[in-house]
């Protein structure tokens, strides 16, 4: 993310500054451009950049004027600056279309063994009508093939890779009866074929549209009075199956109730100070549609008995990261460039 940098660059604290001396509301577009460029040339405050961007409603106009005046985009300029990687990452999320940001983040996760869970979360989040366009966007943004990348060495469990690849493939077009499919799942569970032999669970994910799998999981819950994740826990109980268990549980939770799952993940990340954890938090907040984010906030409050905004203000230590998250959590009512996307 951004220019090549050392660990020192990753961990550097934002410089204290005279940002409070600048009247952001009183700045014209050209003055904002000048202030941003000054910081990108390492003559100003990172906090001031974040303050300007988070207080500007017409980001597309600001980026256009910056490009006209400086000769390059805000994203490119910040990536060549000495801003911290996490701030550069947030700015990229702010300006790039969500599908582009998601594709770029996904390939970074595929290249980092510590981010395997994020790969499964992203792939499981892709809706049926978005698969083809996202595959194309991934190829365009990363100059790689996602199916080939998912089949590669990022994940040690062949079964997990097979299912994720299958989830991005062509699905059955025949009508689905959730009750009948759930009954078959119960029979397979009884006969020991839910996860092995016939592998009914894996086949379901690979062959049925996501919206149908969600209905089947709901019907299964009603029939058995327990969630499918309970069966995953029971089957993959050996220590050498922990990896498969983790990823199949993620798939089931994201498909069954994505907003609730991501509310729980966001909660677990708020106090994290490691750069990669901060990036994941920013990604999960800034790459959601407003509709999905509203659902996440609803389930967050129902689950943790406090608002997401209150916890961001209380628990996030990095002030620049916090400012991006606070503005996003307040619905970000602006004409930003990242207006289309999948999560």
Short mmCIF file of C-alpha atoms in Angstrom, two decimals:
data_model
loop_
_atom_site.label_atom_id
_atom_site.label_comp_id
_atom_site.label_asym_id
_atom_site.label_seq_id
_atom_site.Cartn_x
_atom_site.Cartn_y
_atom_site.Cartn_z
CA UNK A 1 0.00 0.00 0.00
CA UNK A 2 1.54 3.31 -1.02
CA UNK A 3 5.23 3.70 -1.62
CA UNK A 4 7.71 1.06 -0.63
CA UNK A 5 8.47 1.48 3.06
CA UNK A 6 10.20 -0.04 6.05
CA UNK A 7 8.62 -1.23 9.27
CA UNK A 8 9.66 2.09 10.76
CA UNK A 9 7.48 3.80 8.14
CA UNK A 10 4.59 1.50 9.01
CA UNK A 11 4.82 2.20 12.73
CA UNK A 12 5.62 5.91 12.67
CA UNK A 13 3.17 8.05 14.65
CA UNK A 14 1.46 10.93 12.83
CA UNK A 15 3.36 14.14 13.36
CA UNK A 16 1.84 16.66 15.72
CA UNK A 17 0.96 19.79 13.87
CA UNK A 18 -0.76 23.12 13.77
CA UNK A 19 -3.81 21.58 12.13
CA UNK A 20 -6.07 23.40 14.57
CA UNK A 21 -4.64 26.68 13.28
CA UNK A 22 -6.15 25.97 9.86
CA UNK A 23 -9.80 26.94 9.44
CA UNK A 24 -10.93 23.99 7.33
CA UNK A 25 -14.44 25.34 6.80
CA UNK A 26 -13.04 28.60 5.49
CA UNK A 27 -10.74 27.04 2.90
CA UNK A 28 -11.56 27.31 -0.79
CA UNK A 29 -11.06 24.30 -3.05
CA UNK A 30 -7.73 25.67 -4.30
CA UNK A 31 -6.57 26.32 -0.73
CA UNK A 32 -7.44 22.76 0.26
CA UNK A 33 -5.43 21.51 -2.71
CA UNK A 34 -2.48 23.62 -1.62
CA UNK A 35 -2.65 22.33 1.95
CA UNK A 36 -2.91 18.71 0.79
CA UNK A 37 -0.01 19.07 -1.62
CA UNK A 38 2.10 20.70 1.09
CA UNK A 39 1.64 17.63 3.29
CA UNK A 40 2.26 15.23 0.41
CA UNK A 41 5.54 17.08 -0.14
CA UNK A 42 6.33 16.32 3.52
CA UNK A 43 5.87 19.92 4.68
CA UNK A 44 2.78 19.50 6.80
CA UNK A 45 0.61 17.38 9.05
CA UNK A 46 -0.87 13.98 8.25
CA UNK A 47 -3.70 14.85 10.64
CA UNK A 48 -4.49 17.94 8.55
CA UNK A 49 -4.86 15.81 5.41
CA UNK A 50 -7.31 13.52 7.19
CA UNK A 51 -9.20 16.49 8.61
CA UNK A 52 -9.55 18.12 5.18
CA UNK A 53 -10.68 14.92 3.47
CA UNK A 54 -13.16 14.00 6.19
CA UNK A 55 -14.73 17.45 6.17
CA UNK A 56 -15.07 17.79 2.38
CA UNK A 57 -18.45 16.83 0.99
CA UNK A 58 -17.60 16.93 -2.72
CA UNK A 59 -14.53 14.71 -2.82
CA UNK A 60 -14.78 14.19 -6.56
CA UNK A 61 -14.52 17.96 -7.10
CA UNK A 62 -11.55 18.15 -4.75
CA UNK A 63 -9.77 15.33 -6.54
CA UNK A 64 -10.45 16.88 -9.94
CA UNK A 65 -9.08 20.28 -8.82
CA UNK A 66 -6.06 18.60 -7.20
CA UNK A 67 -5.34 16.74 -10.45
CA UNK A 68 -5.68 19.95 -12.48
CA UNK A 69 -3.42 21.97 -10.16
CA UNK A 70 -0.83 19.34 -9.25
CA UNK A 71 -0.88 17.05 -12.28
CA UNK A 72 -1.70 13.84 -10.45
CA UNK A 73 -4.52 12.39 -8.35
CA UNK A 74 -4.77 12.58 -4.58
CA UNK A 75 -4.40 8.79 -4.33
CA UNK A 76 -1.20 8.77 -6.39
CA UNK A 77 0.24 11.79 -4.56
CA UNK A 78 -0.37 10.32 -1.12
CA UNK A 79 1.09 6.96 -2.17
CA UNK A 80 4.34 8.73 -3.07
CA UNK A 81 4.44 10.67 0.21
CA UNK A 82 5.75 9.76 3.65
CA UNK A 83 2.30 9.34 5.13
CA UNK A 84 1.89 6.19 7.18
CA UNK A 85 0.73 3.12 5.26
CA UNK A 86 -2.52 2.91 7.22
CA UNK A 87 -3.41 6.51 6.27
CA UNK A 88 -2.54 5.95 2.62
CA UNK A 89 -4.72 2.83 2.70
CA UNK A 90 -7.67 4.76 4.14
CA UNK A 91 -7.32 7.47 1.48
CA UNK A 92 -7.29 4.84 -1.25
CA UNK A 93 -10.49 3.34 0.17
CA UNK A 94 -12.03 6.80 0.26
CA UNK A 95 -11.39 7.61 -3.40
CA UNK A 96 -11.38 4.29 -5.25
CA UNK A 97 -14.58 2.46 -6.24
CA UNK A 98 -15.39 -0.28 -3.74
CA UNK A 99 -14.89 -3.08 -6.22
CA UNK A 100 -11.40 -1.78 -7.03
CA UNK A 101 -10.51 -1.39 -3.34
CA UNK A 102 -11.88 -4.84 -2.58
CA UNK A 103 -9.90 -6.46 -5.40
CA UNK A 104 -6.67 -4.77 -4.32
CA UNK A 105 -7.20 -5.65 -0.67
CA UNK A 106 -8.05 -9.24 -1.58
CA UNK A 107 -4.81 -9.81 -3.44
CA UNK A 108 -2.85 -8.38 -0.50
CA UNK A 109 -4.64 -10.85 1.78
CA UNK A 110 -3.89 -13.73 -0.57
CA UNK A 111 -0.21 -12.81 -0.32
CA UNK A 112 -0.22 -12.64 3.50
CA UNK A 113 -0.82 -15.92 5.38
CA UNK A 114 -2.00 -13.98 8.43
CA UNK A 115 -4.94 -12.59 6.42
CA UNK A 116 -6.39 -15.91 5.22
CA UNK A 117 -9.65 -15.34 7.08
CA UNK A 118 -10.21 -12.08 5.19
CA UNK A 119 -9.99 -13.95 1.88
CA UNK A 120 -12.81 -16.27 2.90
CA UNK A 121 -14.85 -13.35 4.26
CA UNK A 122 -14.59 -11.40 1.02
CA UNK A 123 -15.34 -14.30 -1.32
CA UNK A 124 -18.28 -15.40 0.85
CA UNK A 125 -19.65 -11.83 0.72
CA UNK A 126 -19.87 -11.65 -3.06
CA UNK A 127 -23.49 -11.75 -4.18
CA UNK A 128 -24.69 -13.96 -7.03
CA UNK A 129 -25.27 -11.08 -9.43
CA UNK A 130 -21.83 -9.59 -8.71
CA UNK A 131 -19.60 -12.62 -9.33
CA UNK A 132 -18.83 -12.03 -12.99
CA UNK A 133 -18.23 -8.31 -12.64
CA UNK A 134 -15.99 -8.80 -9.61
CA UNK A 135 -13.90 -11.45 -11.37
CA UNK A 136 -13.43 -8.99 -14.24
CA UNK A 137 -12.59 -6.16 -11.83
CA UNK A 138 -10.01 -8.33 -10.07
CA UNK A 139 -8.31 -9.12 -13.37
CA UNK A 140 -8.38 -5.48 -14.43
CA UNK A 141 -7.13 -4.10 -11.10
CA UNK A 142 -4.56 -6.77 -10.24
CA UNK A 143 -3.68 -8.14 -13.69
CA UNK A 144 -4.25 -11.62 -12.31
CA UNK A 145 -6.92 -14.31 -12.37
CA UNK A 146 -8.78 -14.72 -9.08
CA UNK A 147 -9.70 -18.37 -9.67
CA UNK A 148 -6.02 -19.20 -10.24
CA UNK A 149 -4.99 -17.20 -7.18
CA UNK A 150 -7.56 -18.94 -4.97
CA UNK A 151 -6.27 -22.29 -6.22
CA UNK A 152 -2.70 -21.34 -5.25
CA UNK A 153 -0.60 -21.68 -2.09
CA UNK A 154 -2.34 -19.07 0.09
CA UNK A 155 -4.32 -21.77 1.90
CA UNK A 156 -3.11 -25.18 3.07
CA UNK A 157 -6.52 -26.88 3.07
CA UNK A 158 -7.45 -28.10 -0.40
CA UNK A 159 -11.09 -28.49 0.58
CA UNK A 160 -11.41 -24.84 1.58
CA UNK A 161 -9.85 -23.69 -1.70
CA UNK A 162 -12.13 -25.98 -3.69
CA UNK A 163 -15.26 -24.56 -2.08
CA UNK A 164 -14.21 -20.93 -2.49
CA UNK A 165 -13.42 -21.51 -6.16
CA UNK A 166 -16.75 -23.30 -6.55
CA UNK A 167 -18.60 -20.39 -4.93
CA UNK A 168 -17.35 -18.14 -7.74
CA UNK A 169 -18.38 -20.56 -10.47
CA UNK A 170 -21.65 -21.06 -12.33
CA UNK A 171 -24.60 -21.94 -10.09
CA UNK A 172 -27.66 -24.08 -10.59
CA UNK A 173 -30.47 -22.23 -12.33
CA UNK A 174 -33.15 -24.69 -11.22
CA UNK A 175 -35.60 -23.64 -8.53
CA UNK A 176 -34.66 -24.53 -4.97
CA UNK A 177 -36.93 -25.88 -2.25
CA UNK A 178 -35.21 -24.86 0.99
CA UNK A 179 -37.27 -27.26 3.09
CA UNK A 180 -36.34 -30.27 0.94
CA UNK A 181 -32.68 -29.25 0.84
CA UNK A 182 -32.64 -28.79 4.62
CA UNK A 183 -34.18 -32.24 5.04
CA UNK A 184 -31.41 -33.69 2.88
CA UNK A 185 -28.86 -31.91 5.08
CA UNK A 186 -30.41 -33.45 8.21
CA UNK A 187 -30.31 -36.92 6.61
CA UNK A 188 -26.71 -36.38 5.55
CA UNK A 189 -25.84 -35.29 9.09
CA UNK A 190 -27.41 -38.47 10.46
CA UNK A 191 -25.60 -40.67 7.94
CA UNK A 192 -22.24 -38.96 8.31
CA UNK A 193 -22.33 -37.51 4.79
CA UNK A 194 -22.70 -33.82 5.61
CA UNK A 195 -18.99 -33.03 5.38
CA UNK A 196 -17.42 -36.27 4.07
CA UNK A 197 -18.32 -38.89 1.47
CA UNK A 198 -21.17 -37.08 -0.34
CA UNK A 199 -20.02 -33.79 1.22
CA UNK A 200 -23.50 -32.29 1.11
CA UNK A 201 -22.43 -29.07 2.85
CA UNK A 202 -19.54 -28.33 0.48
CA UNK A 203 -21.58 -29.28 -2.59
CA UNK A 204 -24.37 -26.97 -1.51
CA UNK A 205 -22.02 -23.99 -1.30
CA UNK A 206 -20.43 -24.75 -4.65
CA UNK A 207 -23.59 -25.44 -6.65
CA UNK A 208 -26.43 -23.38 -5.20
CA UNK A 209 -26.83 -19.58 -5.45
CA UNK A 210 -25.90 -17.77 -2.24
CA UNK A 211 -29.45 -16.51 -1.66
CA UNK A 212 -30.74 -20.09 -1.79
CA UNK A 213 -28.04 -21.37 0.56
CA UNK A 214 -29.08 -18.72 3.05
CA UNK A 215 -32.68 -19.94 2.96
CA UNK A 216 -31.54 -23.56 3.29
CA UNK A 217 -29.44 -22.72 6.37
CA UNK A 218 -32.45 -20.98 7.92
CA UNK A 219 -34.65 -24.03 7.22
CA UNK A 220 -31.95 -26.28 8.70
CA UNK A 221 -31.91 -24.16 11.86
CA UNK A 222 -35.68 -24.52 12.25
CA UNK A 223 -35.58 -28.28 11.74
CA UNK A 224 -32.64 -28.97 14.06
CA UNK A 225 -32.95 -26.08 16.48
CA UNK A 226 -29.24 -25.43 16.03
CA UNK A 227 -27.13 -23.51 13.56
CA UNK A 228 -25.07 -25.21 10.86
CA UNK A 229 -21.93 -23.86 12.58
CA UNK A 230 -22.60 -26.23 15.50
CA UNK A 231 -22.29 -29.17 13.12
CA UNK A 232 -19.10 -27.74 11.64
CA UNK A 233 -17.64 -27.46 15.15
CA UNK A 234 -18.60 -31.07 15.93
CA UNK A 235 -17.18 -32.54 12.72
CA UNK A 236 -13.91 -30.60 12.47
CA UNK A 237 -12.93 -31.24 16.09
CA UNK A 238 -9.38 -32.56 15.65
CA UNK A 239 -6.48 -30.15 16.06
CA UNK A 240 -5.32 -30.83 12.50
CA UNK A 241 -8.72 -29.68 11.23
CA UNK A 242 -8.71 -26.26 12.88
CA UNK A 243 -7.95 -24.47 9.63
CA UNK A 244 -10.83 -26.06 7.72
CA UNK A 245 -13.19 -25.51 10.67
CA UNK A 246 -12.34 -21.80 10.88
CA UNK A 247 -12.94 -21.16 7.19
CA UNK A 248 -16.13 -23.23 6.86
CA UNK A 249 -17.57 -21.44 9.90
CA UNK A 250 -16.75 -18.08 8.29
CA UNK A 251 -18.49 -19.15 5.08
CA UNK A 252 -21.57 -20.29 6.96
CA UNK A 253 -21.77 -17.17 9.14
CA UNK A 254 -21.26 -14.71 6.28
CA UNK A 255 -23.87 -16.44 4.13
CA UNK A 256 -26.31 -16.99 6.98
CA UNK A 257 -26.09 -13.48 8.45
CA UNK A 258 -23.31 -11.31 7.04
CA UNK A 259 -24.09 -8.01 8.86
CA UNK A 260 -24.14 -9.74 12.26
CA UNK A 261 -20.88 -11.54 11.53
CA UNK A 262 -19.11 -8.35 10.44
CA UNK A 263 -20.46 -6.45 13.46
CA UNK A 264 -18.70 -9.03 15.65
CA UNK A 265 -15.47 -8.82 13.62
CA UNK A 266 -15.47 -5.01 13.74
CA UNK A 267 -15.97 -5.13 17.51
CA UNK A 268 -12.94 -7.41 17.86
CA UNK A 269 -10.76 -5.02 15.84
CA UNK A 270 -11.52 -1.68 17.49
CA UNK A 271 -8.71 -1.84 20.04
CA UNK A 272 -6.14 -3.33 17.69
CA UNK A 273 -3.07 -1.20 16.98
CA UNK A 274 -1.22 -3.47 14.54
CA UNK A 275 -1.18 -1.97 11.04
CA UNK A 276 -2.77 -4.98 9.31
CA UNK A 277 -5.59 -5.11 11.87
CA UNK A 278 -6.23 -1.39 11.44
CA UNK A 279 -6.37 -1.84 7.68
CA UNK A 280 -8.90 -4.64 8.02
CA UNK A 281 -11.05 -2.47 10.27
CA UNK A 282 -10.91 0.40 7.79
CA UNK A 283 -11.73 -1.94 4.92
CA UNK A 284 -14.73 -3.48 6.70
CA UNK A 285 -16.14 -0.05 7.52
CA UNK A 286 -15.30 1.92 4.39
CA UNK A 287 -16.06 -0.73 1.74
CA UNK A 288 -19.62 -1.39 2.83
CA UNK A 289 -22.64 0.03 1.08
CA UNK A 290 -24.65 2.36 3.28
CA UNK A 291 -27.44 -0.22 3.42
CA UNK A 292 -25.11 -2.95 4.68
CA UNK A 293 -23.38 -0.59 7.11
CA UNK A 294 -26.74 0.41 8.57
CA UNK A 295 -27.50 -3.27 9.21
CA UNK A 296 -24.08 -3.79 10.79
CA UNK A 297 -24.66 -0.83 13.11
CA UNK A 298 -28.09 -2.22 14.05
CA UNK A 299 -26.74 -5.66 14.95
CA UNK A 300 -23.73 -4.13 16.68
CA UNK A 301 -25.98 -2.21 19.04
CA UNK A 302 -28.26 -5.21 19.63
CA UNK A 303 -25.28 -7.46 20.35
CA UNK A 304 -23.02 -5.19 22.41
CA UNK A 305 -25.63 -2.82 23.89
CA UNK A 306 -23.84 0.30 22.72
CA UNK A 307 -23.54 2.12 19.44
CA UNK A 308 -20.72 1.46 17.01
CA UNK A 309 -19.95 5.18 16.93
CA UNK A 310 -19.61 5.32 20.73
CA UNK A 311 -17.19 2.38 20.73
CA UNK A 312 -15.14 3.88 17.89
CA UNK A 313 -14.75 7.11 19.86
CA UNK A 314 -13.87 5.27 23.05
CA UNK A 315 -11.71 2.38 21.86
CA UNK A 316 -9.84 3.38 18.69
CA UNK A 317 -6.51 4.90 19.75
CA UNK A 318 -5.17 6.13 16.41
CA UNK A 319 -6.71 9.57 15.86
CA UNK A 320 -6.40 9.50 12.06
CA UNK A 321 -7.98 6.06 11.80
CA UNK A 322 -10.67 7.14 14.25
CA UNK A 323 -11.57 10.20 12.17
CA UNK A 324 -12.15 8.11 9.03
CA UNK A 325 -14.24 5.60 10.99
CA UNK A 326 -16.31 8.25 12.77
CA UNK A 327 -17.21 10.00 9.54
CA UNK A 328 -18.07 6.71 7.86
CA UNK A 329 -20.20 5.60 10.81
CA UNK A 330 -22.19 8.83 10.48
CA UNK A 331 -23.27 7.69 6.99
CA UNK A 332 -20.78 9.88 5.10
CA UNK A 333 -23.46 11.88 3.19
CA UNK A 334 -21.23 13.02 0.37
CA UNK A 335 -20.57 12.57 -3.31
CA UNK A 336 -17.41 10.54 -2.95
CA UNK A 337 -15.72 8.54 -5.72
CA UNK A 338 -16.30 5.16 -4.06
CA UNK A 339 -19.96 5.00 -4.94
CA UNK A 340 -20.23 1.50 -6.34
CA UNK A 341 -19.27 -1.77 -4.75
CA UNK A 342 -20.10 -5.20 -3.54
CA UNK A 343 -19.88 -5.61 0.20
#
